[in-house]
Amino acid sequence: MLNRVIAIALIAAYPLLVHIALVFAVPQLLFIAPMLFLAGVCWQGLGNRNKTVWLVFGLLCAAVVLLEYLGLTLYLLFLPPIIIPLLLLFIFGRTLLNGREPLITAIGEAARGPLSQAMRNYTHRLTQLWCIVFAVMILWSAILPWLEQPELWSWFTNIINYGVVGVLFVGEFMLRKKLFPTHNHPGFFEYLRIIARANIRS
């Protein structure tokens, strides 16, 4: 549990440090932020002394050092806000193909058993909504670097992106309770645990 908390904290520090670095002109943080992010992603394997993970971690850190030496670190930072929502769009979007069960429907049924048709329709539309959100994030994360305004890019990718996800996540939870008042809804933290236990690859 502690290792998971540490890993999440290291990863969560990344957008905050990048934003501080760009808005308050602290360039050293542009070098530190990706190192902490890589440490968070690899934390479990590093803690288990997995030689492969240590090798990959070392190579990636060396690449960050090289980019810093070449003065290209900022360009490296442009990639995660595109790659992460692109990956999520793929994970969510592929479940909307014919013959597949929408991801949020699958998570709900795996946690609670068969859903009503109304709830299945709702979770289908909700999966579509998340796909639209991820697509919009990809779009502005790809366009903003061309404006050559790093601070504006940072506000969108390191603050607004996460704010949109948080508002949609909490807002949808509250809306669902109003739309389906007779449904046996879990508490918010139980809802988080259901999602955390879900196999997002299914």
PDB file of C-alpha atoms in Angstrom, residues 55-184:
ATOM      1  CA  LEU A  55      18.024  -1.179 -16.605  1.00  0.00           C
ATOM      2  CA  VAL A  56      15.057   0.478 -18.344  1.00  0.00           C
ATOM      3  CA  PHE A  57      14.893   3.165 -15.652  1.00  0.00           C
ATOM      4  CA  GLY A  58      18.607   3.868 -16.017  1.00  0.00           C
ATOM      5  CA  LEU A  59      18.391   4.126 -19.800  1.00  0.00           C
ATOM      6  CA  LEU A  60      15.387   6.461 -19.643  1.00  0.00           C
ATOM      7  CA  CYS A  61      17.094   8.663 -17.067  1.00  0.00           C
ATOM      8  CA  ALA A  62      20.193   8.787 -19.262  1.00  0.00           C
ATOM      9  CA  ALA A  63      17.972   9.878 -22.164  1.00  0.00           C
ATOM     10  CA  VAL A  64      16.533  12.682 -20.014  1.00  0.00           C
ATOM     11  CA  VAL A  65      20.066  13.787 -19.074  1.00  0.00           C
ATOM     12  CA  LEU A  66      21.055  13.807 -22.747  1.00  0.00           C
ATOM     13  CA  LEU A  67      18.015  15.861 -23.713  1.00  0.00           C
ATOM     14  CA  GLU A  68      18.789  18.293 -20.899  1.00  0.00           C
ATOM     15  CA  TYR A  69      22.356  18.620 -22.168  1.00  0.00           C
ATOM     16  CA  LEU A  70      21.078  19.287 -25.691  1.00  0.00           C
ATOM     17  CA  GLY A  71      18.545  21.805 -24.415  1.00  0.00           C
ATOM     18  CA  LEU A  72      15.601  19.739 -25.629  1.00  0.00           C
ATOM     19  CA  THR A  73      13.922  18.915 -22.301  1.00  0.00           C
ATOM     20  CA  LEU A  74      10.934  21.157 -23.005  1.00  0.00           C
ATOM     21  CA  TYR A  75      10.166  19.204 -26.172  1.00  0.00           C
ATOM     22  CA  LEU A  76      10.182  15.985 -24.149  1.00  0.00           C
ATOM     23  CA  LEU A  77       7.571  17.494 -21.833  1.00  0.00           C
ATOM     24  CA  PHE A  78       5.236  18.116 -24.765  1.00  0.00           C
ATOM     25  CA  LEU A  79       4.796  14.356 -25.265  1.00  0.00           C
ATOM     26  CA  PRO A  80       3.048  13.009 -22.092  1.00  0.00           C
ATOM     27  CA  PRO A  81      -0.067  15.262 -22.422  1.00  0.00           C
ATOM     28  CA  ILE A  82      -0.535  13.789 -25.901  1.00  0.00           C
ATOM     29  CA  ILE A  83       0.485  10.177 -25.262  1.00  0.00           C
ATOM     30  CA  ILE A  84      -1.477   9.636 -22.013  1.00  0.00           C
ATOM     31  CA  PRO A  85      -4.934  10.729 -23.297  1.00  0.00           C
ATOM     32  CA  LEU A  86      -4.167   8.969 -26.596  1.00  0.00           C
ATOM     33  CA  LEU A  87      -3.612   5.730 -24.686  1.00  0.00           C
ATOM     34  CA  LEU A  88      -6.809   6.273 -22.691  1.00  0.00           C
ATOM     35  CA  LEU A  89      -8.734   7.066 -25.869  1.00  0.00           C
ATOM     36  CA  PHE A  90      -7.553   3.763 -27.315  1.00  0.00           C
ATOM     37  CA  ILE A  91      -8.494   1.830 -24.146  1.00  0.00           C
ATOM     38  CA  PHE A  92     -11.968   3.374 -23.948  1.00  0.00           C
ATOM     39  CA  GLY A  93     -12.615   3.708 -27.665  1.00  0.00           C
ATOM     40  CA  ARG A  94     -11.855   0.144 -28.680  1.00  0.00           C
ATOM     41  CA  THR A  95     -14.624  -1.076 -26.347  1.00  0.00           C
ATOM     42  CA  LEU A  96     -17.148   0.920 -28.397  1.00  0.00           C
ATOM     43  CA  LEU A  97     -16.498  -1.139 -31.522  1.00  0.00           C
ATOM     44  CA  ASN A  98     -19.190  -3.520 -32.736  1.00  0.00           C
ATOM     45  CA  GLY A  99     -19.408  -6.644 -30.642  1.00  0.00           C
ATOM     46  CA  ARG A 100     -17.551  -5.137 -27.671  1.00  0.00           C
ATOM     47  CA  GLU A 101     -18.969  -4.047 -24.341  1.00  0.00           C
ATOM     48  CA  PRO A 102     -18.318  -0.387 -23.419  1.00  0.00           C
ATOM     49  CA  LEU A 103     -15.614  -0.176 -20.786  1.00  0.00           C
ATOM     50  CA  ILE A 104     -17.683   1.592 -18.128  1.00  0.00           C
ATOM     51  CA  THR A 105     -20.530  -0.887 -18.647  1.00  0.00           C
ATOM     52  CA  ALA A 106     -18.084  -3.762 -18.211  1.00  0.00           C
ATOM     53  CA  ILE A 107     -16.644  -2.254 -15.031  1.00  0.00           C
ATOM     54  CA  GLY A 108     -20.140  -1.732 -13.594  1.00  0.00           C
ATOM     55  CA  GLU A 109     -21.264  -5.277 -14.348  1.00  0.00           C
ATOM     56  CA  ALA A 110     -18.038  -6.812 -13.076  1.00  0.00           C
ATOM     57  CA  ALA A 111     -18.462  -4.969  -9.777  1.00  0.00           C
ATOM     58  CA  ARG A 112     -22.237  -5.130  -9.316  1.00  0.00           C
ATOM     59  CA  GLY A 113     -23.672  -7.818 -11.575  1.00  0.00           C
ATOM     60  CA  PRO A 114     -26.057  -7.274 -14.525  1.00  0.00           C
ATOM     61  CA  LEU A 115     -27.133  -3.661 -15.059  1.00  0.00           C
ATOM     62  CA  SER A 116     -30.574  -2.502 -16.156  1.00  0.00           C
ATOM     63  CA  GLN A 117     -30.982  -1.555 -19.813  1.00  0.00           C
ATOM     64  CA  ALA A 118     -31.284   2.112 -18.851  1.00  0.00           C
ATOM     65  CA  MET A 119     -28.024   1.903 -16.905  1.00  0.00           C
ATOM     66  CA  ARG A 120     -26.338   0.064 -19.770  1.00  0.00           C
ATOM     67  CA  ASN A 121     -27.389   2.835 -22.166  1.00  0.00           C
ATOM     68  CA  TYR A 122     -26.119   5.442 -19.724  1.00  0.00           C
ATOM     69  CA  THR A 123     -22.720   3.785 -19.249  1.00  0.00           C
ATOM     70  CA  HIS A 124     -22.425   3.404 -23.028  1.00  0.00           C
ATOM     71  CA  ARG A 125     -22.945   7.141 -23.520  1.00  0.00           C
ATOM     72  CA  LEU A 126     -20.598   7.865 -20.640  1.00  0.00           C
ATOM     73  CA  THR A 127     -17.837   5.829 -22.289  1.00  0.00           C
ATOM     74  CA  GLN A 128     -18.429   7.862 -25.474  1.00  0.00           C
ATOM     75  CA  LEU A 129     -18.224  11.103 -23.478  1.00  0.00           C
ATOM     76  CA  TRP A 130     -14.856  10.150 -21.990  1.00  0.00           C
ATOM     77  CA  CYS A 131     -13.586   9.393 -25.501  1.00  0.00           C
ATOM     78  CA  ILE A 132     -14.619  12.891 -26.625  1.00  0.00           C
ATOM     79  CA  VAL A 133     -12.878  14.448 -23.620  1.00  0.00           C
ATOM     80  CA  PHE A 134      -9.656  12.557 -24.315  1.00  0.00           C
ATOM     81  CA  ALA A 135      -9.810  13.527 -28.004  1.00  0.00           C
ATOM     82  CA  VAL A 136     -10.174  17.225 -27.095  1.00  0.00           C
ATOM     83  CA  MET A 137      -7.209  16.962 -24.700  1.00  0.00           C
ATOM     84  CA  ILE A 138      -5.088  15.393 -27.443  1.00  0.00           C
ATOM     85  CA  LEU A 139      -6.097  18.144 -29.852  1.00  0.00           C
ATOM     86  CA  TRP A 140      -5.172  21.118 -27.699  1.00  0.00           C
ATOM     87  CA  SER A 141      -2.067  19.388 -26.314  1.00  0.00           C
ATOM     88  CA  ALA A 142      -0.851  18.933 -29.905  1.00  0.00           C
ATOM     89  CA  ILE A 143      -1.761  22.436 -31.109  1.00  0.00           C
ATOM     90  CA  LEU A 144      -0.628  24.610 -28.182  1.00  0.00           C
ATOM     91  CA  PRO A 145       3.136  23.900 -28.489  1.00  0.00           C
ATOM     92  CA  TRP A 146       3.056  25.494 -31.966  1.00  0.00           C
ATOM     93  CA  LEU A 147       1.957  28.795 -30.400  1.00  0.00           C
ATOM     94  CA  GLU A 148       5.327  28.976 -28.603  1.00  0.00           C
ATOM     95  CA  GLN A 149       3.712  30.040 -25.332  1.00  0.00           C
ATOM     96  CA  PRO A 150       4.902  27.438 -22.786  1.00  0.00           C
ATOM     97  CA  GLU A 151       2.965  29.015 -19.917  1.00  0.00           C
ATOM     98  CA  LEU A 152      -0.328  28.798 -21.832  1.00  0.00           C
ATOM     99  CA  TRP A 153       0.467  25.207 -22.829  1.00  0.00           C
ATOM    100  CA  SER A 154       1.156  24.377 -19.178  1.00  0.00           C
ATOM    101  CA  TRP A 155      -2.115  25.881 -17.941  1.00  0.00           C
ATOM    102  CA  PHE A 156      -4.053  23.667 -20.319  1.00  0.00           C
ATOM    103  CA  THR A 157      -2.062  20.440 -20.049  1.00  0.00           C
ATOM    104  CA  ASN A 158      -0.989  20.501 -16.399  1.00  0.00           C
ATOM    105  CA  ILE A 159      -3.933  22.260 -14.758  1.00  0.00           C
ATOM    106  CA  ILE A 160      -7.041  22.376 -16.959  1.00  0.00           C
ATOM    107  CA  ASN A 161      -6.735  18.768 -18.172  1.00  0.00           C
ATOM    108  CA  TYR A 162      -6.713  17.416 -14.641  1.00  0.00           C
ATOM    109  CA  GLY A 163      -9.412  19.849 -13.557  1.00  0.00           C
ATOM    110  CA  VAL A 164     -11.691  18.679 -16.372  1.00  0.00           C
ATOM    111  CA  VAL A 165     -11.133  15.034 -15.414  1.00  0.00           C
ATOM    112  CA  GLY A 166     -11.844  15.760 -11.743  1.00  0.00           C
ATOM    113  CA  VAL A 167     -14.989  17.799 -12.413  1.00  0.00           C
ATOM    114  CA  LEU A 168     -16.351  15.239 -14.875  1.00  0.00           C
ATOM    115  CA  PHE A 169     -15.575  12.351 -12.552  1.00  0.00           C
ATOM    116  CA  VAL A 170     -17.226  13.886  -9.474  1.00  0.00           C
ATOM    117  CA  GLY A 171     -20.029  15.529 -11.453  1.00  0.00           C
ATOM    118  CA  GLU A 172     -20.940  12.297 -13.201  1.00  0.00           C
ATOM    119  CA  PHE A 173     -21.052  10.454  -9.878  1.00  0.00           C
ATOM    120  CA  MET A 174     -23.504  13.004  -8.493  1.00  0.00           C
ATOM    121  CA  LEU A 175     -25.575  13.133 -11.699  1.00  0.00           C
ATOM    122  CA  ARG A 176     -25.924   9.358 -11.833  1.00  0.00           C
ATOM    123  CA  LYS A 177     -27.396   9.316  -8.325  1.00  0.00           C
ATOM    124  CA  LYS A 178     -30.033  11.833  -9.435  1.00  0.00           C
ATOM    125  CA  LEU A 179     -30.836  10.074 -12.721  1.00  0.00           C
ATOM    126  CA  PHE A 180     -31.121   6.645 -11.074  1.00  0.00           C
ATOM    127  CA  PRO A 181     -32.349   7.358  -7.535  1.00  0.00           C
ATOM    128  CA  THR A 182     -33.583   3.786  -6.982  1.00  0.00           C
ATOM    129  CA  HIS A 183     -30.274   2.244  -7.972  1.00  0.00           C
ATOM    130  CA  ASN A 184     -28.090   0.955  -5.149  1.00  0.00           C
TER     131      ASN A 184
END
